[in-house]
XYZ file of C-alpha atoms in Angstrom:
760
model
C 110.816 201.016 119.696
C 112.231 204.154 117.850
C 110.939 203.385 114.648
C 106.632 203.690 113.651
C 104.800 202.957 111.298
C 101.646 203.585 109.128
C 100.250 201.212 106.295
C 97.156 202.678 104.121
C 96.434 199.630 101.740
C 98.347 199.688 98.585
C 99.613 203.667 98.443
C 103.673 203.545 99.450
C 103.664 207.532 99.293
C 103.092 209.543 102.905
C 105.149 211.184 105.010
C 104.268 212.339 108.452
C 106.481 214.871 109.718
C 107.472 217.225 112.715
C 105.019 219.848 113.843
C 106.125 222.808 116.252
C 102.618 223.367 117.803
C 100.013 220.549 118.828
C 96.838 220.596 116.585
C 94.462 218.812 115.908
C 94.190 215.458 113.807
C 90.798 216.595 111.631
C 89.668 213.999 108.768
C 87.209 216.185 106.145
C 86.081 215.430 102.749
C 88.267 217.820 101.744
C 91.030 215.935 102.202
C 91.283 212.239 100.455
C 92.332 208.877 101.624
C 90.651 206.414 99.749
C 89.510 202.997 101.497
C 88.102 199.418 100.729
C 84.101 199.410 101.274
C 83.317 198.573 104.404
C 86.059 199.571 107.258
C 85.100 200.497 111.291
C 87.998 202.391 112.622
C 88.981 200.476 116.078
C 91.781 201.921 118.333
C 93.406 200.404 121.569
C 95.732 197.338 121.977
C 94.515 194.326 123.058
C 94.498 194.530 127.280
C 93.054 197.975 127.031
C 90.161 199.888 125.690
C 88.458 202.846 126.284
C 85.157 204.120 124.621
C 84.877 207.072 122.046
C 84.828 210.177 123.523
C 87.197 208.679 126.599
C 90.124 210.000 127.643
C 92.609 210.147 130.614
C 94.489 213.123 132.640
C 96.411 213.981 130.264
C 98.086 218.134 129.872
C 96.353 217.994 126.659
C 93.567 215.812 125.586
C 92.460 214.372 122.990
C 89.284 213.729 120.853
C 88.767 211.581 118.006
C 85.389 211.964 115.818
C 84.105 209.424 113.408
C 81.999 211.814 110.237
C 80.727 208.720 108.712
C 77.572 207.119 107.335
C 78.104 203.772 107.994
C 78.572 201.549 111.039
C 82.381 202.170 112.683
C 83.735 200.915 116.021
C 86.173 202.893 117.649
C 87.831 201.849 120.453
C 90.716 204.247 122.309
C 93.914 201.875 124.159
C 94.789 203.451 127.577
C 97.028 205.748 127.221
C 99.655 207.615 129.400
C 100.591 210.548 131.226
C 102.186 212.623 128.343
C 101.609 215.363 126.300
C 100.148 215.335 123.020
C 99.395 211.451 123.176
C 97.253 209.179 120.996
C 96.649 206.353 121.849
C 99.345 205.039 124.063
C 100.228 201.520 124.366
C 102.627 199.244 125.866
C 103.151 197.502 122.860
C 107.087 198.830 121.092
C 105.364 197.867 118.133
C 101.214 199.251 117.886
C 100.197 199.774 114.689
C 97.175 201.992 113.165
C 95.385 199.900 111.032
C 92.708 200.128 108.804
C 92.197 196.694 107.228
C 88.529 194.928 105.483
C 87.921 194.721 109.210
C 87.380 198.007 108.783
C 89.328 198.750 112.260
C 91.374 201.599 113.372
C 93.918 200.594 115.927
C 95.951 203.914 117.288
C 99.128 202.467 119.698
C 102.170 203.984 121.452
C 105.028 202.853 122.666
C 107.616 204.134 125.691
C 109.662 206.358 122.979
C 108.226 209.304 123.003
C 111.125 211.194 121.947
C 112.144 209.095 118.679
C 112.701 211.940 116.077
C 112.097 208.959 113.078
C 108.698 208.954 112.164
C 108.118 206.390 109.490
C 104.643 206.073 107.261
C 104.748 202.862 104.598
C 101.259 201.321 102.684
C 101.413 197.881 102.042
C 98.730 195.380 100.821
C 97.192 194.055 103.996
C 95.462 197.606 104.186
C 97.056 197.995 107.330
C 97.708 201.499 109.158
C 100.750 202.291 111.470
C 100.834 205.395 112.896
C 103.990 206.241 115.567
C 104.059 207.895 118.684
C 104.861 211.946 117.687
C 104.888 214.881 118.387
C 104.760 217.069 115.866
C 103.296 216.572 112.712
C 103.751 218.301 109.519
C 101.678 221.151 108.376
C 102.078 220.317 104.981
C 100.299 216.781 104.659
C 96.907 218.120 103.953
C 96.509 215.060 101.232
C 96.470 212.015 101.160
C 94.406 209.987 97.997
C 93.861 205.898 98.306
C 90.474 205.036 96.544
C 88.026 207.276 95.025
C 85.316 205.480 96.800
C 86.046 206.948 100.275
C 86.871 209.717 101.968
C 89.917 210.347 104.242
C 91.372 214.035 105.189
C 93.834 215.032 107.275
C 93.703 218.762 107.992
C 94.941 220.913 111.268
C 93.168 223.922 112.843
C 94.246 225.703 115.467
C 90.962 227.088 116.902
C 90.065 224.185 118.307
C 90.524 222.916 122.224
C 91.200 219.645 121.907
C 92.858 217.665 119.294
C 90.535 215.940 117.118
C 90.359 213.243 114.235
C 87.402 212.549 112.342
C 87.014 210.313 109.389
C 84.387 211.746 107.012
C 83.140 208.380 103.650
C 80.846 209.313 101.076
C 78.582 206.141 99.126
C 80.254 205.890 95.752
C 78.242 206.703 92.436
C 78.134 203.362 90.225
C 76.082 204.838 87.572
C 76.612 208.226 87.592
C 73.371 210.507 86.614
C 72.772 211.276 83.086
C 73.098 214.920 82.316
C 72.082 216.100 78.517
C 68.426 213.934 79.079
C 66.789 211.679 76.178
C 64.046 214.493 74.236
C 62.035 210.886 74.715
C 62.655 211.412 78.856
C 62.134 214.985 79.194
C 59.618 216.180 81.852
C 57.749 219.820 81.460
C 55.629 221.379 84.104
C 52.216 220.734 81.463
C 52.659 217.268 80.673
C 49.730 215.109 80.472
C 49.535 211.583 80.222
C 45.938 209.543 79.412
C 45.631 208.643 83.019
C 47.682 208.347 86.153
C 49.349 205.039 85.857
C 51.004 206.019 81.841
C 52.245 209.138 84.268
C 53.519 207.104 87.470
C 55.440 204.893 84.044
C 56.766 208.363 82.053
C 58.551 209.032 85.682
C 59.856 205.501 86.384
C 61.576 205.586 82.340
C 62.960 209.176 83.266
C 64.586 208.130 86.580
C 65.710 204.952 84.671
C 67.294 206.849 81.822
C 68.477 209.250 83.630
C 70.200 206.691 86.724
C 67.928 208.310 89.554
C 65.823 206.730 92.017
C 62.483 207.986 92.989
C 60.985 207.418 96.170
C 56.795 207.934 95.796
C 55.619 210.920 98.321
C 51.782 210.489 97.364
C 49.536 208.600 95.153
C 46.441 208.051 94.862
C 43.618 208.222 92.173
C 43.778 212.079 91.975
C 47.798 212.641 92.499
C 50.843 211.879 92.495
C 53.631 213.366 93.675
C 56.936 211.945 94.148
C 60.816 212.629 95.196
C 64.395 211.888 94.326
C 65.496 208.912 96.762
C 69.204 210.855 97.292
C 68.575 212.268 100.806
C 68.519 216.051 100.801
C 68.283 216.009 96.696
C 65.864 218.900 95.928
C 64.448 217.087 92.437
C 60.688 216.295 92.955
C 57.630 216.239 90.886
C 53.847 216.890 91.854
C 50.964 215.357 88.619
C 47.614 215.754 89.018
C 43.996 214.832 87.793
C 42.480 217.146 85.285
C 39.210 217.932 86.168
C 36.169 216.182 84.824
C 38.322 213.829 82.582
C 40.850 211.190 83.563
C 44.112 212.781 82.115
C 46.746 213.304 84.701
C 49.024 216.420 83.908
C 52.006 217.776 85.313
C 52.565 220.647 87.850
C 55.024 221.662 89.003
C 58.592 219.787 88.512
C 61.588 220.528 89.970
C 64.246 219.014 88.150
C 67.645 220.303 89.566
C 69.760 217.914 91.228
C 72.144 218.035 94.239
C 72.988 213.803 93.303
C 75.688 212.231 91.569
C 73.515 209.088 90.689
C 73.298 205.829 91.970
C 75.208 203.747 94.148
C 74.653 200.191 93.248
C 74.122 198.394 89.824
C 70.838 197.898 89.454
C 67.637 200.527 89.620
C 64.800 200.757 92.336
C 61.888 201.892 89.884
C 63.109 198.064 87.589
C 60.281 196.311 87.790
C 59.243 192.792 87.036
C 56.649 195.328 85.104
C 59.096 197.180 83.071
C 61.465 194.666 82.141
C 58.369 193.180 79.930
C 57.025 196.455 78.959
C 60.914 196.344 77.979
C 61.614 193.939 76.063
C 57.968 193.087 75.003
C 58.323 193.145 71.158
C 61.009 191.766 71.015
C 59.367 188.419 72.246
C 56.617 188.646 70.434
C 59.235 188.481 67.342
C 61.487 185.836 69.125
C 59.328 183.782 71.374
C 63.263 181.831 72.473
C 64.900 185.207 73.078
C 66.681 183.515 76.713
C 66.489 185.184 79.819
C 70.373 185.532 79.895
C 69.458 187.638 76.443
C 67.689 189.874 78.330
C 69.710 190.855 81.328
C 72.549 191.586 78.490
C 69.902 193.962 76.404
C 68.823 195.603 79.321
C 72.699 196.798 80.886
C 73.114 198.399 76.901
C 70.696 200.041 75.827
C 69.957 200.843 79.648
C 73.404 200.910 81.735
C 71.584 198.194 84.576
C 71.953 195.341 86.055
C 68.665 193.490 87.410
C 69.389 189.003 88.365
C 68.117 186.651 86.232
C 65.014 186.092 88.240
C 63.860 189.445 87.229
C 64.135 188.726 83.263
C 62.837 184.721 83.966
C 59.905 186.671 85.070
C 60.075 189.922 83.139
C 59.322 186.769 79.597
C 56.980 184.792 81.711
C 54.557 187.822 82.247
C 54.570 188.282 78.418
C 54.546 185.031 76.574
C 51.630 184.774 79.454
C 49.898 187.046 77.986
C 50.556 186.088 74.241
C 50.492 182.432 74.997
C 47.544 182.684 78.056
C 48.895 181.349 81.312
C 49.033 177.596 82.130
C 46.097 178.105 84.319
C 43.822 179.509 81.348
C 44.833 175.779 79.747
C 43.352 173.714 81.811
C 39.691 175.985 82.447
C 39.972 176.537 78.497
C 40.099 172.359 77.641
C 36.508 171.436 77.091
C 36.120 174.267 74.901
C 39.287 173.428 73.037
C 37.748 169.660 72.745
C 34.935 170.896 71.262
C 37.007 172.849 68.174
C 38.895 170.142 67.139
C 35.245 167.620 66.322
C 33.757 170.449 64.607
C 36.746 171.903 62.639
C 38.432 168.072 61.836
C 34.718 165.502 61.859
C 35.497 162.394 62.924
C 37.977 163.389 64.946
C 38.059 162.330 69.115
C 38.689 164.653 71.713
C 38.076 164.202 75.167
C 39.048 165.187 78.546
C 38.546 163.862 81.901
C 39.296 165.599 85.287
C 38.202 164.730 88.892
C 34.719 164.272 89.781
C 35.557 165.650 93.359
C 37.303 168.865 93.004
C 37.791 168.849 89.027
C 41.446 168.995 88.600
C 42.761 167.627 85.321
C 43.073 164.349 85.309
C 43.657 163.092 81.237
C 43.473 163.963 78.322
C 42.813 161.929 74.266
C 43.047 163.731 70.963
C 42.835 161.948 67.722
C 42.442 163.625 63.891
C 40.330 161.766 61.488
C 43.356 162.300 58.655
C 45.037 160.098 60.672
C 43.004 157.901 61.725
C 41.601 157.191 58.507
C 45.337 157.013 57.125
C 46.249 154.540 59.749
C 43.153 152.374 59.225
C 43.835 152.423 55.394
C 46.578 152.621 54.329
C 49.991 152.125 57.001
C 51.586 149.230 58.370
C 48.955 147.063 60.831
C 51.883 148.146 63.611
C 51.524 150.847 66.238
C 54.536 151.749 68.461
C 54.076 153.308 71.992
C 56.167 156.693 74.408
C 55.684 158.784 76.146
C 57.632 161.693 77.117
C 57.600 163.829 80.564
C 55.965 167.163 80.515
C 58.163 170.608 81.291
C 55.172 173.336 82.265
C 55.097 174.382 85.589
C 52.454 171.058 85.990
C 53.333 168.001 86.216
C 52.364 165.684 83.431
C 53.147 163.581 80.749
C 52.107 163.041 77.586
C 50.976 159.745 76.302
C 51.742 158.734 72.633
C 50.488 156.137 69.264
C 52.273 156.366 66.435
C 52.357 154.131 63.371
C 54.161 153.748 60.485
C 54.022 154.295 56.810
C 54.624 152.867 53.192
C 57.673 155.005 52.921
C 58.917 154.270 56.911
C 58.516 157.716 58.265
C 56.370 157.734 61.471
C 52.679 158.281 61.587
C 51.232 159.899 65.020
C 47.762 158.083 65.305
C 47.084 159.212 68.700
C 48.145 162.015 71.830
C 47.258 161.776 75.127
C 48.091 163.780 77.815
C 47.483 162.212 81.954
C 48.649 164.053 85.549
C 51.399 161.433 85.905
C 52.081 157.668 84.048
C 51.170 155.078 85.806
C 49.657 151.483 85.093
C 45.839 152.938 85.441
C 46.563 155.729 82.622
C 48.182 153.786 80.103
C 45.167 151.012 80.727
C 43.141 153.934 79.858
C 44.709 155.051 76.817
C 44.967 152.449 75.364
C 41.474 150.995 75.946
C 40.505 154.890 73.673
C 43.086 153.870 71.658
C 41.208 150.543 70.891
C 37.462 151.970 70.629
C 38.956 154.360 68.231
C 40.012 151.584 65.849
C 37.597 149.733 66.540
C 35.007 152.076 65.376
C 36.387 152.902 61.952
C 37.571 149.295 60.612
C 34.882 146.473 60.248
C 38.134 144.143 59.919
C 40.952 145.328 61.816
C 43.877 143.329 60.986
C 45.977 141.707 63.780
C 48.123 144.388 65.265
C 52.074 144.476 66.076
C 52.390 146.700 68.782
C 56.576 147.675 70.135
C 56.718 149.063 73.621
C 59.314 149.650 76.795
C 56.405 146.748 78.064
C 56.081 148.442 81.614
C 53.055 147.157 83.228
C 50.734 149.129 82.317
C 51.016 148.714 78.728
C 51.381 144.682 79.057
C 48.056 144.798 80.814
C 46.830 147.436 78.711
C 47.700 145.762 75.494
C 46.228 142.373 76.728
C 43.108 143.501 77.769
C 42.564 145.765 74.432
C 44.363 143.989 72.057
C 44.613 140.222 73.275
C 46.063 138.786 69.857
C 48.513 141.878 68.742
C 51.902 140.255 68.975
C 53.664 142.718 71.669
C 57.521 142.890 71.846
C 60.204 145.072 73.302
C 61.327 148.321 72.444
C 65.068 147.975 70.819
C 65.993 151.103 72.616
C 64.948 150.433 75.768
C 66.875 147.440 76.027
C 69.592 147.952 74.985
C 70.378 151.372 76.284
C 69.611 149.000 80.262
C 71.989 146.398 78.275
C 74.376 148.793 77.654
C 74.179 150.723 81.897
C 74.873 147.504 83.322
C 77.869 146.286 81.187
C 79.308 148.854 79.407
C 80.643 147.389 76.688
C 80.145 148.558 72.788
C 81.803 145.106 71.029
C 78.590 143.979 73.220
C 76.046 146.528 72.546
C 76.612 145.727 68.708
C 76.603 142.123 69.295
C 73.073 142.573 71.050
C 71.663 144.585 67.808
C 73.099 142.414 65.125
C 71.228 139.397 67.405
C 67.886 140.901 67.754
C 68.198 141.885 63.651
C 68.908 137.566 62.830
C 66.454 136.859 61.137
C 66.771 132.601 61.594
C 67.592 131.082 65.005
C 70.834 129.704 64.042
C 72.352 133.247 63.828
C 70.866 133.856 66.110
C 72.471 131.680 69.232
C 75.532 132.599 66.970
C 75.732 135.776 68.141
C 74.541 134.980 71.927
C 77.755 132.398 71.761
C 79.827 135.232 70.655
C 78.204 137.509 73.622
C 78.998 134.492 75.872
C 82.679 134.259 74.997
C 82.944 137.824 75.622
C 81.060 137.937 79.443
C 79.313 135.114 80.491
C 76.965 137.580 82.550
C 75.846 139.180 79.415
C 74.560 135.718 78.096
C 73.022 135.135 81.205
C 71.802 139.010 81.038
C 70.201 138.508 77.034
C 68.550 134.768 77.114
C 66.942 136.206 80.657
C 65.061 138.446 78.439
C 62.685 135.946 76.626
C 64.248 136.385 72.667
C 60.262 135.756 71.122
C 60.008 139.667 73.489
C 62.544 141.126 71.244
C 64.651 138.602 68.780
C 63.675 138.261 65.563
C 64.454 135.100 65.101
C 61.925 133.992 67.557
C 59.294 137.050 67.270
C 56.484 136.155 65.558
C 54.520 138.910 64.743
C 55.708 141.162 61.629
C 57.736 144.340 62.879
C 58.312 145.501 58.618
C 62.163 145.777 59.895
C 60.902 148.473 63.091
C 62.942 147.238 66.157
C 62.124 150.492 67.842
C 59.636 153.228 68.673
C 61.871 155.632 70.349
C 59.005 158.714 68.905
C 60.221 160.979 71.278
C 63.852 160.858 70.189
C 62.618 160.652 66.207
C 60.212 163.754 66.899
C 62.628 165.319 69.773
C 63.807 168.585 67.263
C 59.774 169.608 67.789
C 58.168 167.769 70.759
C 60.643 168.918 73.455
C 59.987 172.256 72.844
C 56.189 171.981 72.673
C 55.979 170.218 76.200
C 57.047 172.772 77.953
C 53.744 175.450 76.741
C 50.990 175.655 78.281
C 48.481 172.335 77.325
C 46.462 174.106 74.595
C 49.129 175.900 73.411
C 51.293 172.193 73.032
C 48.186 170.596 71.397
C 48.064 172.831 68.751
C 51.871 172.798 68.377
C 51.510 169.197 67.455
C 48.248 169.902 65.438
C 50.147 172.212 63.299
C 53.400 170.174 62.529
C 50.841 167.519 61.758
C 49.068 169.517 59.747
C 52.160 170.000 58.254
C 53.419 166.303 57.891
C 50.555 165.939 56.272
C 50.680 168.749 53.633
C 54.044 168.313 52.722
C 54.375 164.483 52.084
C 50.875 164.653 50.238
C 53.020 167.278 47.761
C 55.966 164.745 47.881
C 53.979 162.118 46.465
C 52.666 163.726 43.512
C 56.052 164.226 42.046
C 57.069 160.369 42.772
C 56.564 158.290 38.902
C 57.627 154.800 40.426
C 54.933 152.046 41.960
C 56.779 151.307 45.183
C 57.630 154.392 47.413
C 61.463 155.649 47.851
C 62.822 153.180 50.040
C 60.779 150.102 49.518
C 62.181 150.969 46.080
C 66.017 151.333 46.684
C 64.725 148.153 48.387
C 63.596 146.406 45.859
C 66.621 146.762 43.129
C 69.228 145.918 45.928
C 67.518 142.451 45.574
C 67.261 142.607 41.902
C 71.028 143.594 41.844
C 72.105 140.608 44.208
C 69.794 137.731 41.911
C 71.353 137.931 38.781
C 74.508 135.532 41.092
C 72.309 132.674 41.785
C 71.123 129.629 40.270
C 67.138 128.696 40.493
C 64.826 125.820 39.854
C 61.724 125.375 39.144
C 59.629 122.311 41.453
C 55.971 123.298 40.151
C 53.765 126.519 39.081
C 54.765 128.817 42.756
C 57.995 126.616 44.783
C 61.065 127.141 43.556
C 64.702 126.145 44.911
C 67.797 128.986 44.235
C 71.263 128.091 45.067
C 73.290 131.209 45.924
C 77.323 130.963 46.076
C 77.378 132.010 49.619
C 74.069 131.518 51.427
C 73.220 128.196 49.941
C 70.156 126.801 48.850
C 66.430 128.205 49.718
C 62.984 127.373 48.971
C 60.895 129.574 47.199
C 56.686 129.548 47.762
C 55.897 132.818 45.524
C 51.879 131.566 45.934
C 52.352 132.674 49.911
C 55.099 135.126 49.550
C 58.021 133.303 51.411
C 60.909 132.288 51.511
C 63.047 129.638 54.001
C 65.596 132.838 54.716
C 62.073 134.207 56.761
C 63.275 138.015 54.135
C 59.897 138.393 52.195
C 57.717 137.407 55.506
C 59.321 139.593 57.950
C 60.070 142.752 55.485
C 56.787 142.561 53.355
C 59.059 142.994 49.963
C 60.568 140.378 47.772
C 64.104 139.285 49.313
C 66.872 138.636 46.760
C 65.872 134.457 46.438
C 62.309 135.701 46.369
C 63.415 138.484 42.853
C 65.737 135.780 41.207
C 62.361 133.546 41.461
C 60.441 135.832 40.188
C 62.276 136.847 37.258
C 62.826 133.395 36.768
C 59.422 132.912 35.691
C 58.906 136.961 33.990
C 56.790 137.431 36.411
C 56.451 141.934 37.818
C 58.524 141.951 40.938
C 56.115 145.015 42.361
C 52.832 142.832 42.410
C 54.530 141.108 45.133
C 54.965 143.534 47.903
C 52.632 144.341 50.219
C 50.251 147.268 49.142
C 51.479 149.357 51.905
C 54.878 150.034 49.875
C 52.729 151.016 46.635
C 52.565 155.310 45.873
C 49.446 154.616 45.075
C 48.853 153.746 48.771
C 50.991 155.818 50.154
C 48.569 158.959 49.056
C 46.132 157.353 50.612
C 47.981 158.135 53.769
C 47.504 161.749 53.623
C 44.912 162.178 51.790
C 43.421 163.460 54.540
C 43.723 167.219 55.557
C 43.756 168.518 59.187
C 41.962 171.346 59.597
C 43.407 174.889 61.498
C 41.078 175.327 64.607
C 40.598 179.311 64.905
C 41.566 181.278 68.069
C 40.209 180.776 71.092
C 39.508 184.869 71.217
C 36.527 183.387 68.009
C 34.965 180.390 70.094
C 32.877 181.433 71.793
C 30.893 183.378 68.426
C 31.477 179.915 66.764
C 29.630 178.331 69.472
C 25.884 177.391 68.286
C 23.065 177.538 71.033
C 23.373 178.799 74.629
C 23.350 174.915 75.472
C 27.130 174.975 74.515
C 27.999 177.335 77.404
C 25.941 175.635 79.839
C 28.266 172.462 78.672
C 31.495 174.355 79.606
C 30.379 175.248 82.795
C 29.964 172.015 83.718
C 32.912 171.052 82.267
C 35.482 173.717 84.138
C 38.712 171.707 84.501
C 41.025 173.291 87.438
C 44.687 172.867 86.701
C 46.544 169.364 87.957
C 46.656 169.348 91.981
C 51.102 168.708 91.505
C 52.864 171.657 90.501
C 56.497 170.682 89.193
C 59.553 170.852 91.669
C 62.044 173.413 92.048
C 65.551 172.390 90.751
C 66.874 170.316 87.471
C 64.895 167.572 86.288
C 66.006 163.455 85.521
C 68.006 164.081 82.467
C 67.580 160.608 81.597
C 64.133 158.262 82.510
C 64.317 154.898 84.444
C 63.261 152.319 82.021
C 60.546 149.110 83.709
C 63.288 147.002 83.271
C 66.132 148.510 85.531
C 63.585 149.054 88.637
C 64.358 146.607 90.557
C 67.128 144.712 89.014
C 70.148 144.314 91.825
C 72.873 146.377 91.751
C 76.448 144.880 91.280
C 78.391 144.515 94.416
C 81.228 146.325 94.348
C 84.308 144.985 96.135
C 87.478 147.121 98.120
C 91.494 146.017 97.106
C 92.207 147.470 99.817
C 90.745 145.990 103.055
C 88.713 143.313 101.141
C 85.546 144.443 102.458
C 82.122 145.212 100.105
C 80.199 147.852 99.181
C 82.968 151.098 98.685
C 85.872 151.458 96.274
C 89.428 151.602 97.259
C 89.614 155.296 96.508
C 86.886 155.858 99.082
C 88.056 153.316 101.551
C 88.596 154.708 105.402
C 89.137 151.640 106.922
C 93.013 151.501 108.660
C 95.921 150.810 107.540
């Protein structure tokens, strides 16, 4: 082959001419040939190879040397007896290749007298060197990439021709020449101790973009040098006699290195990250690891891993809020402080008798107990949320509803896991506190997802209570099963229906759309969820989605250590009690705002009704669109059931009351009055002092002994790695039969057409 090509990366400008004298081919750092990183050098062809330093009997032998700090593979192909031959092979098209595999191959065709030789550069990073007897002396410089250097140089004083490849490490972070005065290190500079000395040297190395290597470090001396090879920078510090202070004794502050060859820094430890962002995290605990990485890169020019940023944040947060392990350990003392600062409250913690590992915590503040027993509706909702902290656990909640319809948290429980046994325990604690604070406890209505543990706990502790489904849980299960918005809306309309006739009409509408959906609904007893059949009084509340309502702050609290989580809940309750107490002082009406609006709407609708009076208590009310309804103002009930179900006079009751000149507001339930609402929030939830003061506030030495006996260890189960489930599995979903899918291609079950693997 007459023409041969030399291809190097992406630089097309390279030509090799003739040289009348045999010269050595030398690749040294004086000439630049840039290649991509991690190249390997190989010479040879597909059939023959020769190791480094091996040559054949030629009139002029050629040596190939490799001056490279990285590992390179070198192979010399079998050559023939020709003068000035480099890598002769039996192929007519041979190439010297420098590719991403770091291989350099030199080949030779059988046409040594070729006069035209070409050198080309391609995108594939291949270098093809044709056989030629002379090289142009004028070729002395070729640059392809600043990251690596390859030079060609002629040398007359060497007996053998040599090929030398030299490569230097690329500098990613150039060393800072102008040192910031804050990081200046000088002889005689003193530090309080060896730790401060090490930190100052570390900060200076990070600021100036060079890495250090510790030579010696003990209680009396510290010596370090620049981590770069043969760089003369070195520092020595020693302890002053009689004092813990350290001083810099000697320092050689000159560098021969250019900087750091990677994006990070050896001295950028987790503790350094924590120290760098401590002030920002104390101001904003929601500072994300991603934002920490961006801040460090902007301030210091180094790139760290996400894990380093996360661990640095956790280290600072543990110092600010306490560790997760310390939270469990201090639970007994925390419960003591809850009872001490809020007399009448209940706070108990239980551990495993064998190893004192945490099992259960129950807290209910006296202000909540008093408000629920004396002023709230006799309605309780039960819910739970999983903890998102280091250890597994579940937060159980019991809430009431104030006269204005807002959630009124009553009790909180934390358990190591959600089990039927733990729900039964939680409800037994709830029953005990209600029984201890009221003489005649009213008949309660309880809403929940009716999982087995809750059902058993309600039946055992509240045998007279009405226990119904939370419609939020029921509708979500219905949506998962049928995924039809129209059907879901009809289900809610059926749940809100006040009469049996209206309820059955909605079920018939559902049946017309889907008989399967109607069968699914009838399989759930309507007495547990439908207003028309439910025996208890829910005051219009069909859901107990406590977690969804409190999600704005409860989600954040669930990721904190257990004491911090309970403190976050207490602070939120304290704020709510104060804000609602002050807001109610501005109300000038008899009823709370929501009840006042409902009564006003009923009065407006009652204007078109005709009223007939049977006696002092019984009335007949006729409306143009609803027909005739019978109202009994003595028993506060109407045939439409609205008065009984909501606790406020319906439009028919209002018409009857107005006809006999009665005050409508006097016939509402007492929980809807402003006076009762103010009583709901009349008590105060008091703050709890910082944990550093708890020991001083404990009276007597018996308290100390008590705390030692009640030492609580963290739960046995840690949170598994990975992203947690976003949607929880409802109890009614467990064990339900999945719909069988059918393939329209092979007529088999168990898969769809798109995933069918049957042969055509």
